[in-house]
Amino acid sequence: MDKSTQKQRAKEYIREFYRNNRANFTLAVIAATLSSGMQVGIAYLLKELTDVSMSGDLGTLAGLVRTAVAFLLLTVGIWLLDRRFRHNFIRKAVEAYRNKAFDAITSKGIASFGKENTSSYISALTNDVNSIEANYLTANFTFLTLTLQAVASVGLMLWYSWPLTLTVMALGVLLIAASLPFGNRIAEQERKVSEKNAGFLSMVKDLLSGLGVIKSFQAQEEAAALYYDRNGKLEQTKCRRRKAAETVNIVSFIGSFTVQMGVFCYGAYLSIQGRITPGVVIAFVQMMNYIISPIQQLPGLLANRKAAVGLIEKMAVYGEDISSGANLEKLETVGDGIRFEHVDFAYAEGADALKDVSVRFEAGKSYAIVGGSGSGKSTLLNLIMGSCPGYRGSVTVGGKEISRLQPDSIFDVISVIQQNVFIFDDTIARNICMFREFDREQVDWAVNGAGLSGLMDEKGEEYVCGEGGACLSGGERQRIAIARSLLRNSPVLLVDEATSALDAETADSVTDSILNIQGLTRLVVTHRLDEKTLSRFDGIVVMKNGRITEQGTFQELMEQRRYFYSLYMVSREA
Ligand code: ADP
Ligand code: MG
């Protein structure tokens, strides 16, 4: 994606903040404007009170007290307005953004989804969103308030005394010059902390998810050392950021002290000469805050805001292929089956994974796909799933070319079962239904078909599968996957080495369950070369180095005494 489309897309995300949220935003801006005015109003009140205390006019003082009370009530009212609409705006904006971000990530094609590492998505939906909330949404209001207060203060200052205003301006410029070198340093440190945080998160995720393997290799100490090291580095970076912030604090304290004292002294001089009242000096000292704060905060705010926009742009890249597929056809049935004609495919230039593959899978029949590791079996299935664009030749399902189909519609017709079954920590039934509602009868039918009724009877309806299916055996997890695809009622089932982690007996009985399902087109990649199971398939496709070497029934292939025969004989000896 080039820079300008990326910026364009980032704008779409920013627009998401304001969708159905305009009223909240407008009222929040009005509240922020009014409250800036009220802040400057404090300076006016202080001036009047100081002057009246010098003049000794009790009547005016009583009037001022009434004004102060009215001022307080008004301020509280504005605050309530601000509290309500600003926070509602931010709430809705963050919610809408996070939803859009999730949609963008989950609508990616399966192939491109796999390219990014999951923790970068997690970080995009958590850390990044927090940072956008603080450094973009909330910061926009801070930015607005600071600017309005400064502008209003300068206006009031000019009205009170232009020589003193000029002094304020001159000292302000000096202050800007002094704090300039520190602004970017903070932003730089902030970026480093966020980088280290992301790296730490990804490492912790790897360590914890691989804990079983780590323990079995007795590598706990090494893993812990890696963890301690990263943890230390993370804290070092954070400490550096805090120290940098502290330096800035010291410098700005010195700066603002100097400026305020300068204004106070010169103001006192002007007041002694009788050119301004003492009240004006007090008002100036109060308003100095509204000049100094923006000088100190704006550079950091702007740098952080830029970083937040950068995060939004990063999100825009994640959502890259969200709008594809508008003018593509829909796949609705498997028709007369799946057909490959002279298909060549390479993941990378020059290394063909499939070479001149022509094969036909008839609807409603079952096929075993066998062959050595790396022979292209998974690639064959991936092509049918539409996750290998850029193939040559023709791959059709029900007569429709895969490359011209809407990716989502392919999943309506085709289900896949892989070695890793996604199981979440809930009951078996809910795992089978995958967040959707089905009739009781349908669920029972799927449970039966997948050979899960024994488990359901034994453990009960409410048995919970555990995180990642930890409370189930490998065979049971596979059966849940089978039940899911039965429930989805998709006419095609692709199975990629689903049983390879299982012991022989369980593997055969899971494969049997698949073979028992009637009317489904089934393509089963398997490395179990067992006569009893293989002879039940309607056809066997044998692959070697990306080519189909032979196809036929078990009997036919054995009689041909070619590659399959030798594979089979070798596996029997093993
Ligand atoms: P099988 O499933 O039969 O073991 P695959 O279809 O997975 O074989 O792989 C066929 C060839 O394609 C292998 O040489 C493998 O290294 C390569 N390959 C598989 N997936 C990818 C990928 N995502 N990127 C690049 N090469 C791949
Ligand atoms: Mg494979």
XYZ file of C-alpha atoms and ligand atoms in Angstrom:
602
model
C 0.000 0.000 0.000
C 1.449 3.394 -0.876
C 1.679 6.295 1.539
C -1.259 8.281 0.186
C -3.789 5.412 0.227
C -2.559 4.626 3.709
C -3.260 8.211 4.775
C -6.622 8.021 3.022
C -7.528 4.879 4.924
C -6.335 6.368 8.202
C -8.825 9.187 7.551
C -11.588 6.585 7.278
C -10.662 5.370 10.738
C -10.605 8.915 12.093
C -14.043 9.503 10.579
C -15.190 6.496 12.585
C -14.639 8.558 15.770
C -17.323 11.009 14.718
C -19.874 8.662 13.188
C -23.182 8.991 15.103
C -21.137 10.988 17.562
C -21.314 14.537 16.139
C -23.695 15.891 18.768
C -21.512 14.690 21.629
C -18.477 16.165 19.930
C -20.062 19.561 19.241
C -21.408 19.926 22.773
C -18.052 18.838 24.221
C -16.285 21.509 22.153
C -18.781 24.146 23.320
C -18.236 23.077 26.944
C -14.454 23.203 26.514
C -14.699 26.688 25.007
C -16.897 27.980 27.834
C -14.711 26.452 30.511
C -11.618 28.074 28.977
C -13.415 31.394 29.219
C -14.281 30.731 32.847
C -10.665 29.969 33.694
C -9.605 33.336 32.362
C -12.546 34.842 34.249
C -10.777 33.875 37.485
C -8.014 36.326 36.610
C -10.611 39.050 36.143
C -12.184 38.281 39.548
C -8.798 38.316 41.301
C -7.983 41.689 39.790
C -11.266 43.243 40.841
C -11.003 41.805 44.379
C -7.435 43.057 44.815
C -8.350 46.509 43.577
C -11.425 46.753 45.759
C -9.405 45.737 48.822
C -7.052 48.647 48.075
C -9.915 51.095 47.550
C -11.885 49.983 50.622
C -15.287 50.217 48.871
C -17.550 47.722 50.724
C -20.466 48.113 48.338
C -18.362 47.038 45.369
C -16.975 44.167 47.438
C -20.490 42.863 48.135
C -21.233 43.015 44.414
C -18.047 41.088 43.685
C -18.959 38.392 46.185
C -22.262 37.921 44.368
C -20.415 37.761 41.047
C -18.046 35.167 42.497
C -20.939 32.973 43.621
C -22.619 33.265 40.200
C -19.258 32.483 38.615
C -18.905 29.360 40.718
C -22.401 28.123 39.829
C -21.803 28.751 36.145
C -18.482 26.942 36.257
C -20.056 23.909 37.892
C -22.788 23.907 35.231
C -20.235 24.020 32.421
C -18.249 21.288 34.104
C -21.278 19.038 34.219
C -21.894 19.682 30.527
C -18.277 18.933 29.727
C -18.228 15.823 31.893
C -21.226 14.378 30.169
C -20.545 15.069 26.526
C -16.768 14.816 26.372
C -16.702 11.422 28.040
C -19.634 10.160 26.006
C -17.853 11.272 22.881
C -14.647 9.482 23.843
C -16.490 6.345 24.913
C -18.363 6.029 21.628
C -15.342 6.962 19.550
C -13.072 4.358 21.141
C -15.764 1.698 20.951
C -16.451 2.347 17.259
C -12.745 2.430 16.455
C -12.025 -0.798 18.269
C -14.937 -2.509 16.503
C -13.782 -1.309 13.099
C -10.254 -2.424 13.866
C -11.474 -5.885 14.859
C -13.571 -6.147 11.699
C -10.598 -5.131 9.600
C -8.307 -7.700 11.190
C -10.819 -10.535 11.089
C -11.902 -9.836 7.525
C -8.400 -10.459 6.233
C -7.997 -13.478 4.032
C -6.775 -16.565 5.866
C -3.516 -16.439 3.929
C -2.665 -12.816 4.742
C -3.883 -13.163 8.324
C -1.229 -15.754 9.015
C 1.583 -13.454 7.912
C 1.360 -11.135 10.930
C 2.137 -12.326 14.368
C -0.927 -12.572 16.615
C 0.561 -10.461 19.365
C 0.848 -7.516 17.001
C -2.910 -7.759 16.439
C -3.499 -8.075 20.175
C -1.333 -5.058 20.753
C -3.172 -3.134 18.015
C -6.492 -3.805 19.737
C -5.300 -3.079 23.285
C -2.152 -0.956 23.816
C -2.533 0.980 20.585
C -6.172 1.777 21.248
C -5.297 3.028 24.744
C -2.609 5.188 23.289
C -4.952 6.579 20.615
C -7.516 7.326 23.295
C -5.044 9.206 25.475
C -2.839 10.847 22.872
C -5.372 11.618 20.198
C -8.930 11.818 21.503
C -8.344 13.150 25.012
C -5.364 15.183 23.872
C -7.448 16.990 21.219
C -9.553 18.519 23.976
C -6.515 19.434 26.061
C -5.063 21.033 22.952
C -8.244 23.019 22.365
C -8.527 24.175 25.984
C -4.890 25.218 26.206
C -5.077 27.188 22.973
C -8.320 28.964 23.843
C -7.066 29.862 27.327
C -3.879 31.304 25.868
C -5.732 33.348 23.263
C -8.275 34.666 25.774
C -5.511 35.512 28.252
C -3.520 37.468 25.701
C -6.664 39.393 24.799
C -7.385 40.332 28.419
C -3.724 41.123 29.074
C -3.571 43.539 26.134
C -6.673 45.240 27.417
C -5.155 45.667 30.907
C -1.607 46.725 29.962
C 0.262 46.385 26.689
C 3.803 46.984 28.092
C 3.371 44.181 30.583
C 1.884 41.967 27.834
C 4.959 42.563 25.701
C 7.152 41.511 28.632
C 5.117 38.322 28.993
C 5.527 37.619 25.270
C 9.279 38.198 25.332
C 9.776 35.947 28.364
C 7.491 33.364 26.751
C 9.664 33.239 23.640
C 12.723 32.712 25.855
C 10.927 29.871 27.603
C 10.046 28.222 24.283
C 13.656 28.454 23.182
C 14.832 26.853 26.430
C 12.376 23.939 26.346
C 12.587 23.192 22.619
C 15.405 20.627 22.798
C 13.493 18.533 25.335
C 10.177 18.102 23.511
C 11.273 15.516 20.968
C 13.372 13.602 23.464
C 10.309 12.625 25.454
C 8.471 11.462 22.342
C 11.495 9.404 21.346
C 11.619 7.740 24.769
C 7.899 7.101 24.598
C 8.312 5.291 21.292
C 11.121 3.139 22.708
C 8.990 2.138 25.685
C 6.129 1.111 23.417
C 8.506 -0.949 21.261
C 10.000 -2.707 24.262
C 6.513 -3.325 25.646
C 5.383 -5.022 22.442
C 8.520 -7.168 22.334
C 8.042 -8.146 25.962
C 4.412 -9.101 25.363
C 5.272 -11.270 22.383
C 8.046 -13.029 24.314
C 5.815 -13.711 27.322
C 3.179 -15.130 25.009
C 5.700 -17.461 23.371
C 7.161 -18.569 26.684
C 3.807 -19.289 28.267
C 2.295 -21.033 25.276
C 5.432 -23.128 24.898
C 5.816 -23.818 28.606
C 5.092 -27.518 28.180
C 7.849 -27.922 25.623
C 10.231 -25.756 27.631
C 9.691 -27.901 30.716
C 10.108 -31.153 28.844
C 13.424 -29.877 27.482
C 14.385 -28.807 30.998
C 15.031 -25.348 29.600
C 13.219 -23.448 32.341
C 16.355 -21.724 33.558
C 17.311 -20.522 30.102
C 13.751 -19.362 29.454
C 13.677 -17.585 32.816
C 17.017 -15.929 32.058
C 15.601 -14.655 28.772
C 12.574 -13.367 30.612
C 14.601 -11.665 33.375
C 16.792 -10.028 30.778
C 13.897 -8.613 28.753
C 12.099 -7.564 31.907
C 15.206 -5.694 33.077
C 15.613 -3.971 29.720
C 11.982 -2.939 29.669
C 12.264 -1.356 33.098
C 15.512 0.335 32.097
C 13.792 1.948 29.143
C 10.869 3.038 31.275
C 13.236 4.471 33.856
C 15.023 6.435 31.158
C 11.711 7.839 30.034
C 10.824 8.855 33.586
C 14.194 10.520 34.058
C 13.807 12.403 30.791
C 10.400 13.575 31.965
C 11.945 14.664 35.261
C 14.630 16.685 33.466
C 11.911 18.432 31.533
C 10.101 19.135 34.804
C 13.167 20.746 36.333
C 13.858 22.851 33.270
C 10.263 23.972 33.052
C 10.148 24.796 36.740
C 13.197 27.027 36.405
C 11.712 28.572 33.276
C 8.280 29.273 34.654
C 9.658 30.529 37.976
C 11.837 33.010 36.110
C 9.015 34.144 33.881
C 6.529 34.583 36.724
C 8.985 36.427 38.925
C 9.960 38.603 35.980
C 6.349 39.528 35.278
C 5.650 40.049 38.976
C 8.635 42.349 39.489
C 8.064 44.425 36.368
C 4.336 44.577 37.180
C 5.110 45.731 40.722
C 7.368 48.432 39.275
C 4.619 49.632 36.904
C 2.124 49.560 39.771
C 4.394 51.598 42.079
C 4.681 54.150 39.293
C 0.896 54.196 39.213
C 0.624 53.059 35.583
C -1.403 49.956 36.475
C -3.344 48.864 39.549
C -2.028 46.084 41.869
C -5.031 44.033 40.750
C -3.653 43.968 37.202
C -0.396 42.494 38.510
C -2.316 39.731 40.285
C -4.391 39.076 37.150
C -1.213 38.827 35.075
C 0.387 36.364 37.456
C -2.741 34.245 37.248
C -2.883 34.430 33.456
C 0.798 33.594 33.100
C -0.223 30.003 33.845
C -2.354 29.993 30.728
C 0.609 31.096 28.650
C 3.241 28.876 30.265
C 1.190 25.649 30.220
C 0.723 25.576 26.451
C 4.400 26.356 25.925
C 5.329 23.423 28.125
C 2.678 20.971 27.030
C 1.986 21.627 23.377
C 5.224 20.202 21.929
C 4.751 16.930 23.802
C 1.047 16.823 22.994
C 1.726 17.342 19.310
C 4.480 14.730 19.206
C 2.275 12.175 20.938
C -0.601 13.048 18.668
C 1.586 12.394 15.652
C 2.566 9.032 17.127
C -1.116 8.201 17.676
C -1.947 9.066 14.069
C 0.939 6.747 13.146
C -0.809 3.946 15.055
C -4.041 4.644 13.185
C -2.119 4.440 9.903
C -0.617 1.138 11.001
C -4.140 -0.123 11.645
C -5.131 1.039 8.177
C -2.463 -1.254 6.734
C -3.778 -4.232 8.710
C -7.182 -3.722 7.170
C -5.717 -3.729 3.691
C -7.903 -6.262 1.931
C -11.149 -5.356 3.650
C -13.021 -4.030 0.631
C -12.033 -6.660 -1.928
C -14.524 -9.070 -3.401
C -17.292 -6.681 -4.413
C -17.595 -7.784 -8.042
C -16.903 -11.460 -7.470
C -19.254 -14.386 -7.836
C -20.726 -16.320 -4.928
C -20.165 -20.030 -4.447
C -23.400 -21.773 -3.509
C -23.082 -25.477 -4.235
C -20.450 -28.036 -5.041
C -22.315 -28.955 -8.241
C -20.742 -31.944 -9.926
C -17.542 -31.686 -7.915
C -14.078 -30.155 -7.784
C -11.809 -30.104 -10.799
C -8.121 -29.214 -11.299
C -6.852 -28.739 -14.842
C -3.151 -28.303 -15.541
C -2.600 -26.378 -12.343
C 0.823 -24.929 -11.534
C 1.383 -23.065 -8.319
C 4.421 -21.608 -6.545
C 4.535 -19.834 -3.157
C 7.742 -18.154 -4.258
C 9.209 -17.566 -7.706
C 10.954 -20.633 -9.079
C 9.925 -23.148 -6.408
C 6.816 -24.866 -7.738
C 4.675 -26.478 -5.044
C 2.243 -27.930 -7.615
C 3.165 -28.934 -11.142
C 0.664 -29.664 -13.898
C -1.937 -31.083 -11.530
C -5.110 -32.388 -13.165
C -7.597 -34.287 -11.064
C -11.309 -34.585 -10.543
C -13.116 -35.059 -7.255
C -16.735 -36.115 -7.781
C -19.444 -34.670 -5.572
C -20.502 -36.879 -2.677
C -17.476 -39.160 -2.816
C -14.531 -39.615 -0.473
C -10.889 -39.277 -1.499
C -7.669 -39.927 0.338
C -4.661 -37.797 -0.598
C -1.367 -39.422 0.262
C 2.297 -38.698 -0.384
C 5.491 -37.748 1.383
C 5.956 -34.633 3.453
C 6.240 -31.531 1.263
C 4.700 -33.253 -1.750
C 2.001 -30.572 -2.062
C -0.990 -32.164 -0.312
C -1.807 -29.144 1.862
C -1.214 -26.843 -1.088
C -3.813 -28.771 -3.075
C -6.378 -28.144 -0.318
C -5.300 -24.512 0.096
C -6.004 -23.902 -3.584
C -9.548 -25.188 -3.153
C -9.971 -22.851 -0.170
C -8.997 -19.907 -2.332
C -6.008 -19.052 -0.163
C -3.460 -19.446 -2.963
C -4.213 -16.708 -5.483
C -2.002 -16.528 -8.540
C -2.140 -20.145 -9.660
C -1.969 -21.089 -13.327
C -4.456 -23.448 -14.941
C -7.956 -23.902 -13.633
C -9.448 -24.892 -10.283
C -13.232 -25.078 -10.252
C -15.862 -25.955 -7.682
C -19.233 -26.709 -9.252
C -17.892 -25.264 -12.502
C -16.930 -21.914 -10.945
C -13.322 -20.760 -11.053
C -11.961 -20.324 -7.508
C -10.067 -17.122 -8.299
C -13.324 -15.414 -9.307
C -15.248 -16.295 -6.147
C -15.927 -14.216 -3.063
C -13.604 -15.633 -0.406
C -16.312 -15.782 2.277
C -18.735 -17.678 0.076
C -16.200 -20.482 -0.341
C -16.480 -21.193 3.368
C -20.249 -21.617 3.014
C -19.665 -24.635 0.827
C -16.386 -25.980 2.161
C -15.386 -26.842 5.731
C -11.847 -27.643 6.776
C -10.545 -29.734 9.631
C -6.925 -29.314 10.547
C -4.550 -30.785 13.052
C -5.068 -27.878 15.447
C -8.704 -27.545 16.374
C -9.793 -24.225 17.807
C -11.494 -24.986 21.131
C -12.548 -22.335 23.633
C -13.197 -22.748 27.322
C -16.901 -23.553 27.257
C -19.198 -26.582 27.037
C -18.845 -29.167 24.283
C -22.203 -28.211 22.784
C -21.290 -24.545 22.600
C -17.941 -25.441 21.066
C -19.721 -27.437 18.408
C -22.157 -24.609 17.660
C -19.356 -22.009 17.460
C -21.263 -18.996 18.853
C -24.364 -19.784 16.765
C -27.821 -21.164 17.604
C -28.960 -24.558 16.354
C -31.915 -26.817 17.053
C -31.439 -29.440 19.672
C -32.065 -32.196 17.089
C -29.456 -30.880 14.723
C -26.855 -30.725 17.489
C -27.660 -34.287 18.586
C -27.365 -35.448 14.997
C -23.945 -33.812 14.614
C -22.793 -35.202 17.972
C -23.814 -38.689 16.868
C -22.273 -38.377 13.417
C -18.959 -37.251 14.864
C -18.912 -40.100 17.375
C -19.163 -37.781 20.376
C -22.311 -39.200 21.991
C -20.260 -41.522 24.217
C -18.310 -38.567 25.610
C -21.443 -36.459 26.051
C -23.176 -39.287 27.945
C -20.177 -39.911 30.138
C -19.199 -36.310 31.001
C -22.631 -34.738 30.830
C -24.082 -31.824 28.906
C -22.282 -29.134 30.825
C -18.766 -30.546 30.586
C -16.352 -27.683 29.931
C -13.523 -28.236 27.442
C -10.843 -26.148 29.160
C -8.618 -23.506 27.585
C -7.589 -24.673 24.117
C -9.423 -27.949 24.790
C -7.025 -28.927 27.596
C -9.650 -31.178 29.223
C -10.213 -33.200 26.043
C -8.143 -35.843 24.317
C -6.743 -35.220 20.833
C -9.324 -37.547 19.303
C -12.153 -35.759 21.080
C -10.939 -32.417 19.809
C -10.951 -33.749 16.249
C -14.445 -35.121 16.735
C -15.614 -31.673 17.818
C -14.225 -30.333 14.556
C -16.116 -33.013 12.645
C -19.349 -32.238 14.501
C -18.882 -28.560 13.657
C -18.631 -29.179 9.956
C -21.594 -31.556 10.069
C -23.615 -28.850 11.762
C -22.620 -26.288 9.182
C -24.015 -28.656 6.616
C -21.452 -27.628 4.024
C -21.325 -30.123 1.166
C -17.515 -30.344 1.075
C -15.207 -31.387 3.883
C -11.439 -31.015 3.607
C -9.355 -32.792 6.221
C -5.634 -32.001 6.454
C -3.664 -34.486 8.548
C -6.266 -34.030 11.258
C -5.448 -37.365 12.830
C -1.679 -37.339 12.591
C -1.212 -36.450 16.258
C -3.437 -39.317 17.354
C -2.555 -42.927 18.095
C -3.315 -45.384 15.305
C -6.503 -46.752 16.801
C -8.050 -43.361 17.541
C -6.887 -42.028 14.154
C -8.649 -44.877 12.361
C -11.828 -44.489 14.325
C -11.928 -40.721 13.653
C -11.338 -41.379 9.948
C -14.087 -43.989 10.076
C -16.497 -41.395 11.412
C -15.620 -39.159 8.481
C -16.086 -42.002 6.011
C -19.445 -42.872 7.527
C -20.912 -39.469 6.718
C -23.033 -39.924 3.626
C -23.418 -37.525 0.720
C -20.503 -35.259 1.634
C -17.593 -34.657 -0.728
C -14.584 -35.502 1.418
C -10.893 -34.948 0.683
C -8.779 -36.425 3.430
C -5.026 -35.865 3.547
C -3.591 -38.734 5.520
C -0.272 -40.371 6.121
C -1.803 -43.510 7.666
C -1.443 -46.157 5.010
C -3.733 -48.767 6.420
C -5.461 -51.165 4.076
C -8.727 -51.380 5.994
C -9.195 -47.607 6.075
C -7.802 -46.787 2.635
C -9.985 -49.345 0.861
C -13.064 -47.570 2.147
C -12.236 -44.409 0.140
C -13.804 -44.014 -3.317
C -10.445 -42.892 -4.640
C -6.839 -42.333 -3.613
C -4.701 -39.554 -5.063
C -0.959 -40.053 -4.711
C 1.381 -37.041 -4.759
C 5.110 -36.701 -5.141
C 7.143 -33.508 -5.602
C 4.100 -31.428 -6.454
C 2.779 -33.858 -9.067
C 0.037 -36.438 -8.984
C 1.755 -39.708 -9.790
C -1.239 -42.000 -9.752
C -4.874 -42.216 -8.752
C -7.407 -44.983 -8.313
C -8.901 -47.244 -5.666
C -6.678 -49.017 -3.152
C -7.011 -52.241 -5.120
C -6.100 -50.606 -8.439
C -3.080 -48.827 -6.995
C -1.768 -51.980 -5.363
C -2.085 -53.863 -8.621
C -0.176 -51.141 -10.509
C 2.820 -51.748 -8.198
C 4.162 -48.212 -8.680
C 4.993 -45.395 -6.202
C 1.956 -45.997 -3.970
C 2.766 -49.688 -3.752
C 6.289 -48.941 -2.548
C 5.038 -46.340 -0.039
C 2.576 -48.854 1.299
C 5.153 -51.645 1.574
C 7.631 -49.341 3.356
C 4.990 -48.228 5.851
C 4.128 -51.836 6.655
C 7.695 -52.654 7.455
C 7.944 -49.705 9.806
P 2.524 -31.363 2.312
O 1.247 -30.868 2.877
O 2.353 -32.422 1.295
O 3.496 -31.769 3.357
P 2.790 -28.672 1.357
O 1.689 -28.537 0.383
O 2.568 -28.062 2.681
O 3.221 -30.188 1.503
O 4.087 -28.027 0.759
C 4.516 -28.192 -0.597
C 5.744 -27.322 -0.809
O 5.431 -25.957 -0.692
C 6.856 -27.604 0.178
O 8.070 -27.555 -0.533
C 6.766 -26.476 1.164
O 8.020 -26.162 1.674
C 6.222 -25.350 0.324
N 5.347 -24.464 1.104
C 4.246 -24.831 1.794
N 3.647 -23.758 2.373
C 4.401 -22.688 2.039
C 4.313 -21.289 2.311
N 3.314 -20.767 3.040
N 5.269 -20.484 1.796
C 6.260 -20.996 1.033
N 6.394 -22.284 0.737
C 5.488 -23.146 1.222
Mg 0.668 -30.625 4.834
